[in-house]
Every structure is written in C-alpha cells, then in structure tokens.
XYZ file of C-alpha atoms in Angstrom:
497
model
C 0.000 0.000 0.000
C 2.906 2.082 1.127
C 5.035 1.584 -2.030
C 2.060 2.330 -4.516
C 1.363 5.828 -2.441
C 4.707 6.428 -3.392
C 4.645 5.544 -6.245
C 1.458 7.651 -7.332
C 3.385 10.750 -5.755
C 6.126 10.609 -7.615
C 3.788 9.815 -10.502
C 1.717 13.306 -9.962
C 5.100 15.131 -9.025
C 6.977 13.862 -12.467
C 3.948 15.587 -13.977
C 3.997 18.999 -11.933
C 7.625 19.016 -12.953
C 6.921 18.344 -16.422
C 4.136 21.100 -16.345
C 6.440 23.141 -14.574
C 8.959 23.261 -16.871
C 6.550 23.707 -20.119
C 5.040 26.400 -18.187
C 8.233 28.571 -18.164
C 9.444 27.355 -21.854
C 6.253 29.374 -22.998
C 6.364 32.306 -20.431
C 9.559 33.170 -20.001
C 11.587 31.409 -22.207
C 9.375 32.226 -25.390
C 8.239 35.527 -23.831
C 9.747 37.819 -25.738
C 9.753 35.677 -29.367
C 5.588 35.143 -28.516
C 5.196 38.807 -27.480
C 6.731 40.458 -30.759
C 4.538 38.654 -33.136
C 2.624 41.859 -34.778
C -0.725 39.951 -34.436
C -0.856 38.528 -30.809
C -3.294 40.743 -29.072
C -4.269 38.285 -26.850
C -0.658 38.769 -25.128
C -1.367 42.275 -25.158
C -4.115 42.595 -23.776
C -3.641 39.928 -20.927
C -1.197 42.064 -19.884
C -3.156 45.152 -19.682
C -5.425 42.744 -17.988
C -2.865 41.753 -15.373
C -1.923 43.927 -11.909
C 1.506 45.636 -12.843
C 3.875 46.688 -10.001
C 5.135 49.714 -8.578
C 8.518 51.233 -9.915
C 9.926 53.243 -6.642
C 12.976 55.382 -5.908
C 15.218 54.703 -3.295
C 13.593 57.271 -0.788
C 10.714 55.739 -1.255
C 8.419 57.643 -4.523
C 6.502 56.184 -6.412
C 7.620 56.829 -10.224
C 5.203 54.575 -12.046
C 2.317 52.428 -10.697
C -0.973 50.863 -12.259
C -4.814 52.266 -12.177
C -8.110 50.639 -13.168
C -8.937 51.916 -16.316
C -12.118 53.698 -16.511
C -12.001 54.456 -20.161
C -11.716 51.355 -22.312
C -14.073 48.750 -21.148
C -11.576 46.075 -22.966
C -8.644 46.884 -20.217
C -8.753 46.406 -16.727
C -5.099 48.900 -16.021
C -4.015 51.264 -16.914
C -0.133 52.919 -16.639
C 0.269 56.360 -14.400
C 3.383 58.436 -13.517
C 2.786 60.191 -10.849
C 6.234 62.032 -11.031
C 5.597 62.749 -14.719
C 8.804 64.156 -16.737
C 11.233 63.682 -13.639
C 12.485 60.085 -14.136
C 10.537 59.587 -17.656
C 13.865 58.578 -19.177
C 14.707 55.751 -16.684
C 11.668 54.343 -16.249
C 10.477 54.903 -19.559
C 6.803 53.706 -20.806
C 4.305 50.899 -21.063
C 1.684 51.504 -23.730
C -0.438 48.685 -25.251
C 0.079 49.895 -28.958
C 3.491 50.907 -28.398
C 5.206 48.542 -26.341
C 7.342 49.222 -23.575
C 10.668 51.050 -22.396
C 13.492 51.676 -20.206
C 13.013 49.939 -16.898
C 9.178 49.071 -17.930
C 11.113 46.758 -20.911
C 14.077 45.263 -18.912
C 12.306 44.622 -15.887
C 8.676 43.686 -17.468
C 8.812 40.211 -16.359
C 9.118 41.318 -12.892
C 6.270 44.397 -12.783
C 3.895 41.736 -14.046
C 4.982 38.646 -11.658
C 5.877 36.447 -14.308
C 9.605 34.961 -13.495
C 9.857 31.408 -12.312
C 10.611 32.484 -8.767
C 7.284 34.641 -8.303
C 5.613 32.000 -9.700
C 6.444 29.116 -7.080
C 6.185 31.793 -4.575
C 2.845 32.917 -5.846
C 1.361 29.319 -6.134
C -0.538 29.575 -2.331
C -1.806 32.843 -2.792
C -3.391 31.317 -6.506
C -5.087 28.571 -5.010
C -6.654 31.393 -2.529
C -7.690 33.127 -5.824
C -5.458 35.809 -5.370
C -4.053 36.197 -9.095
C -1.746 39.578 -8.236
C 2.101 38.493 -8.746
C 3.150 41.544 -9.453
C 6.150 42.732 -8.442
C 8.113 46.388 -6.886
C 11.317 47.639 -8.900
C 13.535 49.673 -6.657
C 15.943 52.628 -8.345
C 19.402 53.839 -6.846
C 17.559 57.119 -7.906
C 16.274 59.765 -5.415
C 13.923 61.752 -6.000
C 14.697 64.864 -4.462
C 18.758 64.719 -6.154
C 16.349 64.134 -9.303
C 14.153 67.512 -8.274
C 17.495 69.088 -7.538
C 19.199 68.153 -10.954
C 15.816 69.211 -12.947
C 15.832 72.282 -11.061
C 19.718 73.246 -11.802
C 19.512 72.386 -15.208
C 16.405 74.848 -15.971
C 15.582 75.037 -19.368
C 18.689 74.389 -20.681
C 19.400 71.083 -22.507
C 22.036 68.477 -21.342
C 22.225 66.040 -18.857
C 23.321 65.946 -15.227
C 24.372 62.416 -13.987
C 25.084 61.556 -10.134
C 26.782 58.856 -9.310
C 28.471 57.061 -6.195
C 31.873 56.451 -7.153
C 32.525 53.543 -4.524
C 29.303 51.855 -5.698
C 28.335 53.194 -9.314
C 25.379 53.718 -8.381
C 23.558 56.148 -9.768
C 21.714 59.352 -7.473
C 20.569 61.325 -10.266
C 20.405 61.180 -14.029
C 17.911 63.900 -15.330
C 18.270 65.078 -19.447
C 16.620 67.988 -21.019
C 14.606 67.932 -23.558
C 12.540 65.072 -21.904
C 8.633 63.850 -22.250
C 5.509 63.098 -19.865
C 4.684 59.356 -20.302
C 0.985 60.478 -19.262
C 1.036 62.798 -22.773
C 0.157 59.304 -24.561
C -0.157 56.010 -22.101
C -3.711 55.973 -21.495
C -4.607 58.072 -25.174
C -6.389 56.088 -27.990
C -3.935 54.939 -30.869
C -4.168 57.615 -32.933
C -4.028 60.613 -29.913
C -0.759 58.734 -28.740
C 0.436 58.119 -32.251
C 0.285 61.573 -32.523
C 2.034 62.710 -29.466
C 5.040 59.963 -29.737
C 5.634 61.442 -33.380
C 5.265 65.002 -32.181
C 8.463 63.682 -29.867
C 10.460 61.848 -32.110
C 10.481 65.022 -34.502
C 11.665 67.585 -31.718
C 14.953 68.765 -31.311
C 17.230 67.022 -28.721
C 15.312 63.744 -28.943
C 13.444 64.046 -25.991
C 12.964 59.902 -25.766
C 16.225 59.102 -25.308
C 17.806 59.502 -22.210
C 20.862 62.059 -23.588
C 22.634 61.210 -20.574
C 23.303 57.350 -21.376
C 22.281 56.905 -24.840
C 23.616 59.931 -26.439
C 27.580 60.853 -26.834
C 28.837 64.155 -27.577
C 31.974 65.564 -28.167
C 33.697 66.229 -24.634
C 36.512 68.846 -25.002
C 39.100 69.282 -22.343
C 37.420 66.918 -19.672
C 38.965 64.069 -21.894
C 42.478 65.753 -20.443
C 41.474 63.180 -17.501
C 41.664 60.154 -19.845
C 44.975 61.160 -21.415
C 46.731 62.446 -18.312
C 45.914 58.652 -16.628
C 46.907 57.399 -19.947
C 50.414 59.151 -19.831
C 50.986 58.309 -16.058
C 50.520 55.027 -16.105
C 52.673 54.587 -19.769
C 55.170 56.353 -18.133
C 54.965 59.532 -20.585
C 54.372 61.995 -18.082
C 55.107 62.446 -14.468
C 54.194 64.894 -11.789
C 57.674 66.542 -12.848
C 56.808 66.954 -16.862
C 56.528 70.020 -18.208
C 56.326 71.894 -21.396
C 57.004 75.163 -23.031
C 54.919 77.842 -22.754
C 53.208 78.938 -26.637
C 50.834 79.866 -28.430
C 50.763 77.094 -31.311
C 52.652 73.764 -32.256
C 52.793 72.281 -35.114
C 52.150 68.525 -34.650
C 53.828 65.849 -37.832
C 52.345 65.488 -41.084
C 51.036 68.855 -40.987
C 51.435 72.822 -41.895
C 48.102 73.555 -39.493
C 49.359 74.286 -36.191
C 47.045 73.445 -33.076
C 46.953 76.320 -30.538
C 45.016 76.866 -26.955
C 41.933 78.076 -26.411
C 41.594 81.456 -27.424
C 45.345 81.564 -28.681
C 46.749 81.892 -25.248
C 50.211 81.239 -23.887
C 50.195 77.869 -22.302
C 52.561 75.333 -20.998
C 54.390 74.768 -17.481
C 54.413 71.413 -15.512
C 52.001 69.325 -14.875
C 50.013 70.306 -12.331
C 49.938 73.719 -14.332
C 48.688 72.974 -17.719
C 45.878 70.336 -16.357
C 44.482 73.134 -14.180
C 44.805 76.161 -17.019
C 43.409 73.205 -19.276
C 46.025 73.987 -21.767
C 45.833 71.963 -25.201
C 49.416 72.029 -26.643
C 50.588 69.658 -23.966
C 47.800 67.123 -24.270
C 48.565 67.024 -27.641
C 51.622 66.262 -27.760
C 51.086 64.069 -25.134
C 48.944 61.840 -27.352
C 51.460 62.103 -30.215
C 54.486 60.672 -27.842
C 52.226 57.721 -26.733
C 51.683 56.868 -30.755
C 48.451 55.356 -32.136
C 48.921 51.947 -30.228
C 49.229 52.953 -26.552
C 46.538 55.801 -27.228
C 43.940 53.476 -28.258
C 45.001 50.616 -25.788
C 45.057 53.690 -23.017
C 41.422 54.447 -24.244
C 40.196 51.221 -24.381
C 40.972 50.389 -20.695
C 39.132 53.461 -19.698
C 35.717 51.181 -21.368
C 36.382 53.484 -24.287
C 34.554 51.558 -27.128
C 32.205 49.018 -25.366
C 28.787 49.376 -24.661
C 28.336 50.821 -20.859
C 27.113 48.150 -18.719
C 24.593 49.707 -17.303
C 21.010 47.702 -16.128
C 18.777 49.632 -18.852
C 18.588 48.824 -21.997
C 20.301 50.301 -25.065
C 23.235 52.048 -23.586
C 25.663 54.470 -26.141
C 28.809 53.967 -26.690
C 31.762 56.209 -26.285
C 34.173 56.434 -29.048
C 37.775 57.816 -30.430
C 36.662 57.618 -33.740
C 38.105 55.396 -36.596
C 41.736 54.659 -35.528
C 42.591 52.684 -38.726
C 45.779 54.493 -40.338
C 45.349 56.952 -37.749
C 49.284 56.863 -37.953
C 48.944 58.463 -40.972
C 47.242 61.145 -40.037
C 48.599 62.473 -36.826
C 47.267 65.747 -36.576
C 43.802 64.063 -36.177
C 45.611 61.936 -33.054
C 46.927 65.111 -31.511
C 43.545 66.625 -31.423
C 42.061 64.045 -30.052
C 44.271 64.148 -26.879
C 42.255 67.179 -25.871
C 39.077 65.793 -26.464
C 38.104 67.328 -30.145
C 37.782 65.706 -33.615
C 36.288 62.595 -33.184
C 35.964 61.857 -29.395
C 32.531 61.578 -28.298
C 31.726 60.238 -24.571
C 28.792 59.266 -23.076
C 27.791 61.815 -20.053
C 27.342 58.683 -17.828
C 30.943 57.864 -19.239
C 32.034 60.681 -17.855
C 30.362 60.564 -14.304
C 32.429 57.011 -14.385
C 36.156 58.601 -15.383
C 35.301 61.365 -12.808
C 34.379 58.021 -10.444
C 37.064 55.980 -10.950
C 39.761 58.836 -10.311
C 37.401 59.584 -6.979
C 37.496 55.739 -6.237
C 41.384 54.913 -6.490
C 41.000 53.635 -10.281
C 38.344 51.384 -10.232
C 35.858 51.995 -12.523
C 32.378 50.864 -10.866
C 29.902 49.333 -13.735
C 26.850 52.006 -13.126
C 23.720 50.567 -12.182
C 20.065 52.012 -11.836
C 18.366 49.353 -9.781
C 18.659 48.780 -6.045
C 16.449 45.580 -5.498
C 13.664 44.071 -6.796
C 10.769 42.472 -4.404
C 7.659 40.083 -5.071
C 4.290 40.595 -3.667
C 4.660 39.891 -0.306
C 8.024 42.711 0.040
C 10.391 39.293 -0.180
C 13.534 40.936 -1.783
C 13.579 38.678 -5.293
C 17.185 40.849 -6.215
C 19.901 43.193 -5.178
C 22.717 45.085 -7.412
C 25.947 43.770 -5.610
C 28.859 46.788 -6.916
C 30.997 45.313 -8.983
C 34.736 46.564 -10.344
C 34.138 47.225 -14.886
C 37.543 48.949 -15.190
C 40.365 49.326 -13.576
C 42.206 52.330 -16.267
C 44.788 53.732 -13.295
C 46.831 52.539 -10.754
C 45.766 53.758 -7.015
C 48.562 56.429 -7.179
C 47.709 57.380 -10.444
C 44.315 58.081 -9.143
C 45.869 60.217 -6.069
C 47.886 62.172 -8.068
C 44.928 62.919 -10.966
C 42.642 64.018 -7.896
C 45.756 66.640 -6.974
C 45.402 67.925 -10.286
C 41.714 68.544 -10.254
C 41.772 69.939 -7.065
C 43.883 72.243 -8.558
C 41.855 72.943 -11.260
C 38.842 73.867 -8.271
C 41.544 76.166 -6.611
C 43.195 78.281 -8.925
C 42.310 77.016 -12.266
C 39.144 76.653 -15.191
C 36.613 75.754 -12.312
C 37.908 78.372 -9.645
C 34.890 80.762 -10.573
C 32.058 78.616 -10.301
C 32.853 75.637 -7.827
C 33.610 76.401 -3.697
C 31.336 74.549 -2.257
C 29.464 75.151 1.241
C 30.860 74.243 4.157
C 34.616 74.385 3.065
C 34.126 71.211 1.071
C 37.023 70.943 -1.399
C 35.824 69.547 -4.419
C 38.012 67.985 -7.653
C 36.989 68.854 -11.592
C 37.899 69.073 -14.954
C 35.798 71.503 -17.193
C 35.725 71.320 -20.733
C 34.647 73.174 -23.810
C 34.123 71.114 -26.788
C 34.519 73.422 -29.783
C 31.951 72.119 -32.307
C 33.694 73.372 -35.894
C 30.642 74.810 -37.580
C 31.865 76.904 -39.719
C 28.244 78.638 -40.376
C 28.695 79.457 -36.287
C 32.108 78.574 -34.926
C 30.856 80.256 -31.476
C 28.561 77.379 -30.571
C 29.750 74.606 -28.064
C 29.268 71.938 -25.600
C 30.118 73.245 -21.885
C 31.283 70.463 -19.802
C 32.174 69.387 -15.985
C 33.435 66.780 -14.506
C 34.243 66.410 -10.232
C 33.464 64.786 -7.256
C 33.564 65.779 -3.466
C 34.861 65.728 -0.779
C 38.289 65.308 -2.548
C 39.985 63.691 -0.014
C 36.936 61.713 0.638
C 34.727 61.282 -2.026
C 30.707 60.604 -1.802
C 29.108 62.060 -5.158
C 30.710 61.849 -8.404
C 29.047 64.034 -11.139
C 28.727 65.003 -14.550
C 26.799 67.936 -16.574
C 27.009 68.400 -20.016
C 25.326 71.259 -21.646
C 24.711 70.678 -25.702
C 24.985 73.728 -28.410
C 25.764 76.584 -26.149
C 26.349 79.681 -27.757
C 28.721 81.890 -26.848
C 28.241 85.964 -27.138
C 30.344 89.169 -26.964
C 29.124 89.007 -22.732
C 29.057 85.271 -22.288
C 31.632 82.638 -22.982
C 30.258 79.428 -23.751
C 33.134 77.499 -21.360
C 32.340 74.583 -18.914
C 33.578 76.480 -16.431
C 31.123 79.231 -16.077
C 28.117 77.315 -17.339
C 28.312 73.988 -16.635
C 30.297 74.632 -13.090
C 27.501 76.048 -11.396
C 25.194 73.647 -12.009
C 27.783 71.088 -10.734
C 28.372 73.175 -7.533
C 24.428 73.290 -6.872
C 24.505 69.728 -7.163
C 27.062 68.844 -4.964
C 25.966 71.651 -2.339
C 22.723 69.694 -1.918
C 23.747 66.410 -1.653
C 26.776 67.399 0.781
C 25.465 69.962 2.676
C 21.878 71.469 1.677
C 18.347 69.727 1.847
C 19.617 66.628 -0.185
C 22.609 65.883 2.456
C 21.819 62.496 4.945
C-alpha cells in the first residue's frame, strides 16, 4: 500500500515538474519571441489585464504604478506616472500599442509577476484566488537629487548624472529635452500616435535619455583620460613640463594646433591640467603613438557598450583609428578631447568616479532591489569593479590635479562649495567646428567631493551653447555652477543624509 502511495506521488510530481517546466518554456523562455509577433493581441491585452507593479525610488516615490482603467471597457489597467517628466527617461513607458521602455522593458517580467521564482512563490496565494504576482522595482535614484538636478539644469538642454563612485550607483540622471509618459499612455492609438511622433520630430530627442544613450563631443574633460593614460605609460610624471606657446605644429602637418583662445600655455604638470592647456595634451597623445593611445582608451571602457542595467546604452568612441598613424594631426587633437571623441555623459560621471574611487571603474547601475508581492527581496545590485584604467597612485595624483583645477584654475569661478568642502573637476569646452557658427559649443564638468573623501561623483554636459560678446560658452562658467548646486545639496543642503 505504502510503495504504490509512493509511487502515485512521484507519478503526480513527475507531472507537476513536467508542467512546470513547459510552463516557463512558454512564459519566459518564449516571452519575448511570442510577445513580438505583430498579431498577438491576446498577449497584449492579458497584460493590460494583469496587476503591474510599482517602480519606486530609493527614498521611497513612487515613479510609475498601475490604475483601473475607466475608459476602455476592454482593459482592466491602466499605466500612471505620478512624477511625470522627472524620471521619464529611466523608467520609460508601457503603452499597449506601443510597447514598452526603459526599466518598464528590462524589468517587465518582474512588474507583471511572471519569473519562475514569483511563480512558485505565488502558487498559495493562486489557489486562494489571489491572481496579483506583481512585483516592486527599486531605483538607486532619489527623488529629491532628481528635483534638484531638474531644477539646476532649468531650461537648458544636457544632462546631469550623479553617481556614487565607490558603488556606481547612480543618485541622479535627469536630461533635457525630456517627455511626460501620461502625454500618450492611457490616449487612444491615434491621440498617442500623434504625441510619440510630435516627440520623435523635436529637437534634442526628448525619448532618449541624452545622458546614457547619447555621446557628444567632450573637449578638455577628456584631459582626464589622457593624463591617466600618460601616467601610467610612463609619458608623463608629476615633474613633466612643457614650453609655454601659443601654437605647435604637430607631424604630417602645416596647421598648427593652438590653446583656447590663442593663449600662452605650458608649465608642468600640475599647471597645464588646471589652465586646461591643449598644446601639452597634444603632444602628449602624439608621444604615446596610435597603439598605446587606443590601448590607453580602451581600458578606460572606451569603445564598449556601458554596462549599465537599462537597456540600449551608447557607446563612447575615439573615432576610426585605422591608419590613424597616418594622419597624426587628427591623433593630436584628439588628446584634448576634439575631432572625433565623443563620450557618453554617464561615461564621464564614471572617469570622474574611478579617479574619486582609487582607479576602479564601478559598472553604473540604476536598480537597487527588486521584491515580489509579499516585500520578499527577489534581487539586489551587488557593486561590482568594470575597469580598472589607473593605478591607485595614479588616481591620487589625478585628484591633486583637479583639485587644482577647483583652486586656482578653469573651475575656480564657479565651484567652492558650502561648508569648506574641497571639491576635484575638470571643465571642458568642446569646440563644435561649424563653420556657419564657430561660437557654438558643448560646456562640460566633470568632479566629485569631498576630494579627499569622495561621496558624489558628477557630470553635466550642456549641448549647443552659444557663446556671445558678454558670455563665454566654457564649462567652467556654465556647466560649473550647475555642478556646484549639485554637490551643495547632496553634501550639505536639503539633499545631504
């Protein structure tokens, strides 16, 4: 009797097992092949029909949650973002005609309740008739350093990342021009048709998030990639200096290369990082030749993909380097950040991090934990080393040179922060070469704080600045403000713990 009770339970377990397993083939492991078939509205719709989770900061606001829908008798939920533009372009959008973005895409399976964990969890509370599985996302993002960077940046457009250097990750990442998800989530096709077209035609492409999927040139706060590149080759030293002109004439060339604004530049080290000179960086790149450049670069992540937890990240680039030794001049300039060097913001926030964070270079993440149901944590971003570009002393002796730049140098208008706080930058002013308006830039900053104990690392980038007979269009003076509001809140204003 015994044996064939035994033998029936293994019997009905072989075929829980079996159903198990078929269960997840089709749901998770043929989710996303099923779901992009153009005629499965029956997927759609189930999941319009199905209780969606929360997506929260880390202090605790909710960013996107779901509502009954009293509109279209076909739906039961409907999407709502309570915090409307403010964190649109992390956690994007879930529409039923248009699909899904940004957190809502990578972490769908979650929201919904649909991985293979929630499901074995959720297997009481379904035989209680309680079908809700859905599950909370969690962001490293707060939401008042979020208010704070939306504030600071105004009207202007760019990007202002936050990050935590020791960690990577990220306190703030808020881009202008940006979009209200509730413009067109609960709109009938053609009303939201209408709006998401509207968006994709305006200037600055509001739908991307410029500050990880968008690169732009980066001017003089590359100097921080070359300088680590030269220490650690062994091309420069704290001890290196150069000559003091106006213009040098790098190989293969009759076109000299001068400093901004033709000024007299040169000095040791310490001196031409913090007056941001380019002559030296050029020539920097030029001694380290085409082959340690581009190996130098590519240990800084130059040329992959960011690994960052939302989808479709940019990638920061040198250019083409094929029979770049043939064309020098081109390598000079881009030893200062100009020609064909375009970084990431985030990318940035990350060399200002790893420089803050004794050379490691954190991968960046934007998701604290996820939880099931019940508030049973189902994930948790452990830090974890990308890069490691420069040596611990290295590091030290970059974060003396951007100090310096704070104290007497590019940044010394714009960046004393409350309190005493010494803070470390590099500005930049990436020249953009249109001849039809050669005045119009992208003002840059790069720093962290304290210096000799850093907590925030930060980036601000602000794209096709124009510079007038009053105004010039440096990172210094535009950018550097923003970057000392920034780092006054989170240190020592409303924002500081």
């Amino acid at each position: 009797m015994n044996r064939s009770i035994r033998q029936l339970a293994l019997g009905l377990m072989a075929c829980y097992v079996v159903l198990f397993v078929a269960l997840n083939y089709w749901q998770v492991g043929q989710q996303e092949e099923l779901g992009a078939k153009f005629d499965n509205t029956r997927q759609i719709l189930r999941e319009f029909n199905r209780p969606r989770g929360n997506i929260i900061t880390a202090d605790g606001v909710v960013v996107a949650r779901s509502l009954p829908d009293t509109v279209n008798e076909s739906i039961d939920f409907v999407r709502d973002y309570p915090t409307g533009d403010l964190f649109a372009n992390v956690s994007g959008y879930f529409t039923k005609d248009f699909g899904a973005t940004q957190v809502e895409r990578q972490y769908g399976d979650i929201l919904v309740g649909s991985t293979a964990t929630q499901q074995v969890r959720g297997l009481g509370d379904l035989l209680e008739g309680n079908t809700d599985n859905s599950g909370t996302v969690q962001l490293t993002l707060r939401n008042d350093a979020q208010n704070a960077a939306k504030s600071a940046l105004g009207d202007r457009e760019g990007s202002i990342t936050v990050m935590d250097p020791a960690t990577g990750a990220i306190i703030a990442m808020y881009s202008n021009p940006t979009y209200d998800p509730n413009t067109f989530v609960s709109q009938d096709f053609e009303t939201a048709q209408q709006v998401i077209t509207d968006l994709q035609n305006t200037d600055g492409n509001p739908l991307l998030a410029q500050a990880y999927q968008e690169r732009f040139m980066p001017g003089s706060t590359f100097k921080v990639v070359t300088t680590g590149i030269g220490l650690e080759t062994g091309v420069l030293s704290r001890e290196t200096s150069f000559p003091r002109e106006r213009q040098y004439i790098p190989p293969q060339t009759n076109d000299p290369i001068q400093n901004y604004n033709g000024s007299q530049c040169g000095g040791d080290m310490a001196e031409v990082f913090r007056r941001s000179c380019n002559i030296p960086f050029a020539k920097t790149a030029i001694e380290l030749g085409v082959d340690r450049f581009v190996a130098g670069t590519e240990a800084w992540g130059i040329g992959e993909e960011l690994p960052i937890d939302l989808p479709r990240p940019a990638t920061s680039t040198i250019g083409d380097t094929e029979n770049l030794d043939q064309m020098l001049p081109l390598l000079a300039i881009r030893g200062f950040g100009q020609s064909e060097d375009q970084m990431v913001p985030l990318h940035m926030a990350m060399v200002a991090s790893a420089v803050a964070n004794d050379g490691k270079m954190m991968k960046p993440y934007a998701i604290e934990a996820t939880f099931d149901k019940a508030g049973r944590e189902l994930s948790r971003t452990e830090p974890e080393v990308w890069k490691m570009p420069i040596s611990a002393e290295t590091a030290a002796l970059e974060t003396e040179f951007m100090v310096g730049v704070v104290e007497s140098g590019t940044a010394s208008c714009c960046l004393a922060l409350d309190g005493g706080i010494q803070a470390a930058a590099k500005t930049g002013t990436a020249e953009l070469g249109i001849a039809s308006n050669p005045d119009l830039s992208h003002a840059w900053i790069v720093a962290f704080a304290p210096a000799d104990d850093p907590q925030f690392a930060v980036s601000v980038v602000l794209t096709d600045v124009q510079s007038t007979q009053d105004v010039s269009a440096t990172g210094g003076r535009l950018a550097g403000p923003i970057a000392e509001t920034m780092l006054n809140f989170l240190l020592t204003g409303q924002g500081a713990s």
